[in-house]
Short mmCIF file of C-alpha atoms and ligand atoms in Angstrom, two decimals:
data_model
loop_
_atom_site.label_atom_id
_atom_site.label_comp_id
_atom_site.label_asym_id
_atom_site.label_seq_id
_atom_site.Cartn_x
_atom_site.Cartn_y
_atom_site.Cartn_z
CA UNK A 1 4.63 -54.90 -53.05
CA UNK A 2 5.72 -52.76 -50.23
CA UNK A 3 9.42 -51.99 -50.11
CA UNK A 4 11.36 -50.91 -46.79
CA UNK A 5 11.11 -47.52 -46.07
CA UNK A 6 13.99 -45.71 -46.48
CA UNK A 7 14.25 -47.93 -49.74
CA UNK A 8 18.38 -48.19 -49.84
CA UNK A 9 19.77 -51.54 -51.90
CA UNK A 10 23.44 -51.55 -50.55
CA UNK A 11 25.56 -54.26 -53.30
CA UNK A 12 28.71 -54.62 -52.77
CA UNK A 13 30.99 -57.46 -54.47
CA UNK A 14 34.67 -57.93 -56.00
CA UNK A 15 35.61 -56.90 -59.49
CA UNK A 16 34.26 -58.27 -62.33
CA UNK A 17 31.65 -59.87 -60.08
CA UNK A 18 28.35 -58.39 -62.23
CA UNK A 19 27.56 -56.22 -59.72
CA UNK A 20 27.52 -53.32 -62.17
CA UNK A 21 24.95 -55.11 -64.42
CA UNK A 22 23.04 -56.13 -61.67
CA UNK A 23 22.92 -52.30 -59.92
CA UNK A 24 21.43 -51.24 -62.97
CA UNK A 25 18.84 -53.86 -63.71
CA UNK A 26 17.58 -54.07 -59.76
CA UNK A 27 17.75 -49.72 -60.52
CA UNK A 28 15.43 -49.82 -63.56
CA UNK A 29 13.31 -52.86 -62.00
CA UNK A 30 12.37 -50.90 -58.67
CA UNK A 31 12.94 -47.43 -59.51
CA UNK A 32 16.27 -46.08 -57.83
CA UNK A 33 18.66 -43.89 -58.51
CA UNK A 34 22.11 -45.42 -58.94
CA UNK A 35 25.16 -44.46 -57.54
CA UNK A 36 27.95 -46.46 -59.01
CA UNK A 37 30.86 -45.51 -56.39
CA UNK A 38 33.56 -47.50 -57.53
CA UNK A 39 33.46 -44.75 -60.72
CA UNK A 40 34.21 -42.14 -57.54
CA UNK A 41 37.60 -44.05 -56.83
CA UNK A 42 38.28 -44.04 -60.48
CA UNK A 43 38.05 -40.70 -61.56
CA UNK A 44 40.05 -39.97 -58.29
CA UNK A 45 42.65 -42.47 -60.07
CA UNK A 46 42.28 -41.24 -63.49
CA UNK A 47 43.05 -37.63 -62.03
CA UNK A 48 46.28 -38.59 -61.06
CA UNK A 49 47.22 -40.44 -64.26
CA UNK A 50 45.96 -37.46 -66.46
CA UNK A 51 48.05 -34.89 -63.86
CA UNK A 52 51.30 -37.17 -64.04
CA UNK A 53 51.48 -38.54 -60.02
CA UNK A 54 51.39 -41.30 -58.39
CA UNK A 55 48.45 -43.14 -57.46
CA UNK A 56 50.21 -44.34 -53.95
CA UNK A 57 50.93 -40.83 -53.04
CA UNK A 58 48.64 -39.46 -50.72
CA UNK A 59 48.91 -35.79 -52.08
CA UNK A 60 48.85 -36.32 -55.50
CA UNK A 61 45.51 -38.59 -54.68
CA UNK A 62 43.81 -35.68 -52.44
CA UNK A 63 44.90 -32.84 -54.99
CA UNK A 64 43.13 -35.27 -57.88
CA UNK A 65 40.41 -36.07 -55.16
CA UNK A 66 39.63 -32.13 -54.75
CA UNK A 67 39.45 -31.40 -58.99
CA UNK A 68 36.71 -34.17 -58.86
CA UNK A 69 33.75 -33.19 -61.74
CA UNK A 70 31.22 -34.43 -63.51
CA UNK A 71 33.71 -34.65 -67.03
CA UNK A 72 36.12 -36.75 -65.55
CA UNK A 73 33.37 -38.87 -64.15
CA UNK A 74 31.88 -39.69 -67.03
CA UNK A 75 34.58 -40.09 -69.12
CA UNK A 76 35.16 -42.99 -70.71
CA UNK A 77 38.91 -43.41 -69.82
CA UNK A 78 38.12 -44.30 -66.01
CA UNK A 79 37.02 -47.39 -67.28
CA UNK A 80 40.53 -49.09 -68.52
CA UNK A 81 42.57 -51.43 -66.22
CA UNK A 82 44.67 -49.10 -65.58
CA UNK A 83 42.29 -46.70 -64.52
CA UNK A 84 40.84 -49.72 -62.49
CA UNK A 85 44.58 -50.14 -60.67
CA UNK A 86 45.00 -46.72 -59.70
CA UNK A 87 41.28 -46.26 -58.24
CA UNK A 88 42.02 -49.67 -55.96
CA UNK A 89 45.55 -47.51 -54.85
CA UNK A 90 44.08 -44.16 -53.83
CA UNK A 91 40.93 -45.95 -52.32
CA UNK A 92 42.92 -47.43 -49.70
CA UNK A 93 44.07 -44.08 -48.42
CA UNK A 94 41.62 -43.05 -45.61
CA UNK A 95 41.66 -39.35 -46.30
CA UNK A 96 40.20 -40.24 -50.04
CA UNK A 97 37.33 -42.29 -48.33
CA UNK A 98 37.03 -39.77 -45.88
CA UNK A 99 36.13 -37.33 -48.71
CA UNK A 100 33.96 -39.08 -50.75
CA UNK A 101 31.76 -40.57 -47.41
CA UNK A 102 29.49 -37.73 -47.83
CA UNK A 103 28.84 -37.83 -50.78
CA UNK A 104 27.90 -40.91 -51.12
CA UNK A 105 25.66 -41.05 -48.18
CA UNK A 106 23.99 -37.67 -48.94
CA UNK A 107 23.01 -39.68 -52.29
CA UNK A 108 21.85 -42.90 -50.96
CA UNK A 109 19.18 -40.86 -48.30
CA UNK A 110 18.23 -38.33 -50.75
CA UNK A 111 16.55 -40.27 -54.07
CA UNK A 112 15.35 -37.33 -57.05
CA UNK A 113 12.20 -36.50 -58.05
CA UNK A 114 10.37 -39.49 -59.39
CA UNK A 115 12.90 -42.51 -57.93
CA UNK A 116 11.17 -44.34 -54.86
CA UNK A 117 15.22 -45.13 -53.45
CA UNK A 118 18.43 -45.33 -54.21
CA UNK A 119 21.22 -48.23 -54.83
CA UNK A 120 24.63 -47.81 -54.20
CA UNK A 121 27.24 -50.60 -55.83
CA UNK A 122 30.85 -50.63 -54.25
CA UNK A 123 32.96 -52.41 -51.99
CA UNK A 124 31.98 -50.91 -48.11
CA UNK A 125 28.58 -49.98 -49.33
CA UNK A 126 26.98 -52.38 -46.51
CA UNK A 127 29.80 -52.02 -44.08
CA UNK A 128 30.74 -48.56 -43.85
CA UNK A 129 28.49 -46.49 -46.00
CA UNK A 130 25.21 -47.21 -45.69
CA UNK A 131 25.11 -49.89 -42.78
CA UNK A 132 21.32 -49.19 -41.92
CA UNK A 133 20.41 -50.41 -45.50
CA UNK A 134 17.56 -52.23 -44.89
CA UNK A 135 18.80 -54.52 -48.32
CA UNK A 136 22.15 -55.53 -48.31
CA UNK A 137 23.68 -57.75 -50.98
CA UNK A 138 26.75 -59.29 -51.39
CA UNK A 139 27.79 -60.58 -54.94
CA UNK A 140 30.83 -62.71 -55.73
CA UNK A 141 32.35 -65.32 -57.97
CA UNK A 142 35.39 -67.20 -57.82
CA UNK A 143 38.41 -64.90 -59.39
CA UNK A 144 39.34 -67.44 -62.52
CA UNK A 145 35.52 -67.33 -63.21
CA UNK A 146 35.98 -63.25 -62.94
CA UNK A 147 38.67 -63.06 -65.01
CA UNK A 148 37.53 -65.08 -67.95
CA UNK A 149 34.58 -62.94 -68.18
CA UNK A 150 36.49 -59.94 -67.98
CA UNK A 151 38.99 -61.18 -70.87
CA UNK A 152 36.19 -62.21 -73.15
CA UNK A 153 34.65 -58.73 -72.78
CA UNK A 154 37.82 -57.24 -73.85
CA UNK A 155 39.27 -59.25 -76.29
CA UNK A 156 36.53 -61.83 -77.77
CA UNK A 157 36.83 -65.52 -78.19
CA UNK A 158 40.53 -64.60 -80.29
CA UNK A 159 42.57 -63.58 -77.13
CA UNK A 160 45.47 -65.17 -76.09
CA UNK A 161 46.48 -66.80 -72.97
CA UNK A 162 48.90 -64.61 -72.37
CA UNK A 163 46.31 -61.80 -72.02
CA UNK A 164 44.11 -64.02 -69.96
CA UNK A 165 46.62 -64.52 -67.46
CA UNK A 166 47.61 -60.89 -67.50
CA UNK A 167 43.82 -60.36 -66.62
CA UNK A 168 43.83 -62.87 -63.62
CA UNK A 169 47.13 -61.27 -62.04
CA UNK A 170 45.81 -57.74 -62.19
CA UNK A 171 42.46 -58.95 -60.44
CA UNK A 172 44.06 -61.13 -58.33
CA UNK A 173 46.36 -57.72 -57.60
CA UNK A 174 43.10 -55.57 -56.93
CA UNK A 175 41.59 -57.94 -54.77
CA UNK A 176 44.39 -58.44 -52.70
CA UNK A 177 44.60 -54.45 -52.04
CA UNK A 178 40.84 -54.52 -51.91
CA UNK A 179 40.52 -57.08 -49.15
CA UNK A 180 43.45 -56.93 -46.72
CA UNK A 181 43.57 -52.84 -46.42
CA UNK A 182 42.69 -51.72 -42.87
CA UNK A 183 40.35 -49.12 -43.76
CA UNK A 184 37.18 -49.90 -44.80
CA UNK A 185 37.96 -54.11 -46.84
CA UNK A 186 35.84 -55.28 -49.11
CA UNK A 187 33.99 -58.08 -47.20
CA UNK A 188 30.22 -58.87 -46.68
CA UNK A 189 27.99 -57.02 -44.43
CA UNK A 190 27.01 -59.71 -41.23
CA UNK A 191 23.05 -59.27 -42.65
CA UNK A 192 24.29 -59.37 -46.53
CA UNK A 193 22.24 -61.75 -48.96
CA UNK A 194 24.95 -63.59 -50.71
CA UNK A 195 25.13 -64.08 -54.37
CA UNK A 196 27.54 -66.61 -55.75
CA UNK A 197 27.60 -65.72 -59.53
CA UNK A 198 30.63 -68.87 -60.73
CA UNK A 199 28.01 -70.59 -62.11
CA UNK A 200 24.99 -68.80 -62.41
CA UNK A 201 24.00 -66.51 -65.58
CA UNK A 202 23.23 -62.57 -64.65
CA UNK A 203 19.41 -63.07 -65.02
CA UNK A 204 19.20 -66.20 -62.07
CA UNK A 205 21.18 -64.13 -60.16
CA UNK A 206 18.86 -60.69 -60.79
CA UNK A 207 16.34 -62.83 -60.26
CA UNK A 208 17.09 -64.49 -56.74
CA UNK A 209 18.22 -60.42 -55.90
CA UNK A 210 14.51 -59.62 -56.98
CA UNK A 211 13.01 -61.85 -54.75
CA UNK A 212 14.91 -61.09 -51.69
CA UNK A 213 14.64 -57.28 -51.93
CA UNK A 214 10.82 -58.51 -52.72
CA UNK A 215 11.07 -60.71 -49.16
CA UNK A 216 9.88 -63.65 -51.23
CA UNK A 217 11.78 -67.21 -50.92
CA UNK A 218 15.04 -66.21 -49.56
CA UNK A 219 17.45 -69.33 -48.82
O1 DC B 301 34.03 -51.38 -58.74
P1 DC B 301 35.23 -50.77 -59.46
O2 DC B 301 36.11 -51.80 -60.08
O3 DC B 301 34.83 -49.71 -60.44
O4 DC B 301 36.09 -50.03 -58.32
C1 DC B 301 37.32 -49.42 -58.57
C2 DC B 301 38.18 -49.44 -57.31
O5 DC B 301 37.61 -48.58 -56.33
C3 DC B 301 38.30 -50.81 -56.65
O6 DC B 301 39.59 -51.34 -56.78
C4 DC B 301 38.01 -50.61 -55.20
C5 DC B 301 37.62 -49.18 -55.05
N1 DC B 301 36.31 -49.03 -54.42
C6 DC B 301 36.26 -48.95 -53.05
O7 DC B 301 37.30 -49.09 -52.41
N2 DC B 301 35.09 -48.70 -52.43
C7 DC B 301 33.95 -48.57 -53.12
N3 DC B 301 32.81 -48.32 -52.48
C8 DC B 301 33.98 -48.69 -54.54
C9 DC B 301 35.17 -48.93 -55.16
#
């Protein structure tokens, strides 16, 4: 099989959609590197936390944005909610994009030794970041599907409703911010393949995401 040269997957998706899990299988099953950039956002938002500011202030976000290293990328602290809040804050701020646009796009063109591409997961991957991808996927569920998967990942079959519902607000929150900012919303590329996950498990949808990168029975 013969993928499109330069070989760039661009996913992009809400929270909690599975587009995480399905970067990195679609990543080990073709060979790419992965860039997950949401964790960019987050360890912008986790800066300010750790530093004491404010996630809406623009400073505090750019001074955070600056300090950016590998440590506070991979720790594990930029994965909590409130981690999650704070990234969806300082990523609607244009100057933050702004600063992490080269990055990212330096990544997605420049694969290391031994990867044949790269994929990129995030919310403007397809729109803004990479829009000559030649594979663009979108990947969404309804948010009451989202949020019931979140809660059982965090608290198990024992949580209470009370949690759930706390889960559903903060998405509900994040995809508000996500959506209706003016710079750079989350919303599908024009040429996106769309992936419904509410009622499909992770491997049909890896599997329908196989065969359209593949160029084999697309709907
Ligand atoms: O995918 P995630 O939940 O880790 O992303 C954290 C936040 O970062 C999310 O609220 C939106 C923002 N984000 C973004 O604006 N653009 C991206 N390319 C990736 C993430």
């Amino acid at each position: 099989m013969q993928l499109k040269k330069p070989t760039i997957i661009a996913l992009d998706g809400p929270a909690a959609s599975g587009k995480g899990t399905l970067a990195r299988k679609l990543a080990e099953h073709f060979n790419l590197a992965l860039l997950d950039t949401g964790a960019l956002y987050r360890a912008v938002g986790l800066g300010v936390l750790k530093a004491g500011g404010n996630p809406e202030n623009e400073k505090d976000a750019l001074n955070a944005a600056s300090k950016l290293n590998e440590e506070i990328l991979k720790s594990p602290e930029i994965r909590g909610e409130s981690t999650g809040a704070a990234a969806s804050k300082v990523a609607a701020m244009p100057a933050i994009r702004q600063k992490l646009l080269e990055y990212q796009r330096n990544f997605a063109v420049n694969p290391p030794l031994g990867k044949i591409g790269t994929i990129l997961d995030g919310r403007d991957i397809g729109t803004v970041i990479c829009p000559d991808a030649p594979y663009k996927i979108f990947i969404t569920a309804d948010v009451e599907t989202r949020a019931k998967r979140r809660f059982l990942e965090e608290f198990g079959p024992d949580g209470s409703n009370d949690d759930y519902q706390k889960i559903l607000f903060d998405l509900k929150a994040r995809d508000e911010r996500d959506m209706n900012r003016s710079e750079a919303p989350l919303k599908p590329h024009e040429n996106a393949y769309l992936l419904d996950t509410s009622n499909s498990s992770i491997e049909a949808v890896f599997e329908a995401a196989v065969k359209y990168v593949s160029g084999k029975n697309v709907k």
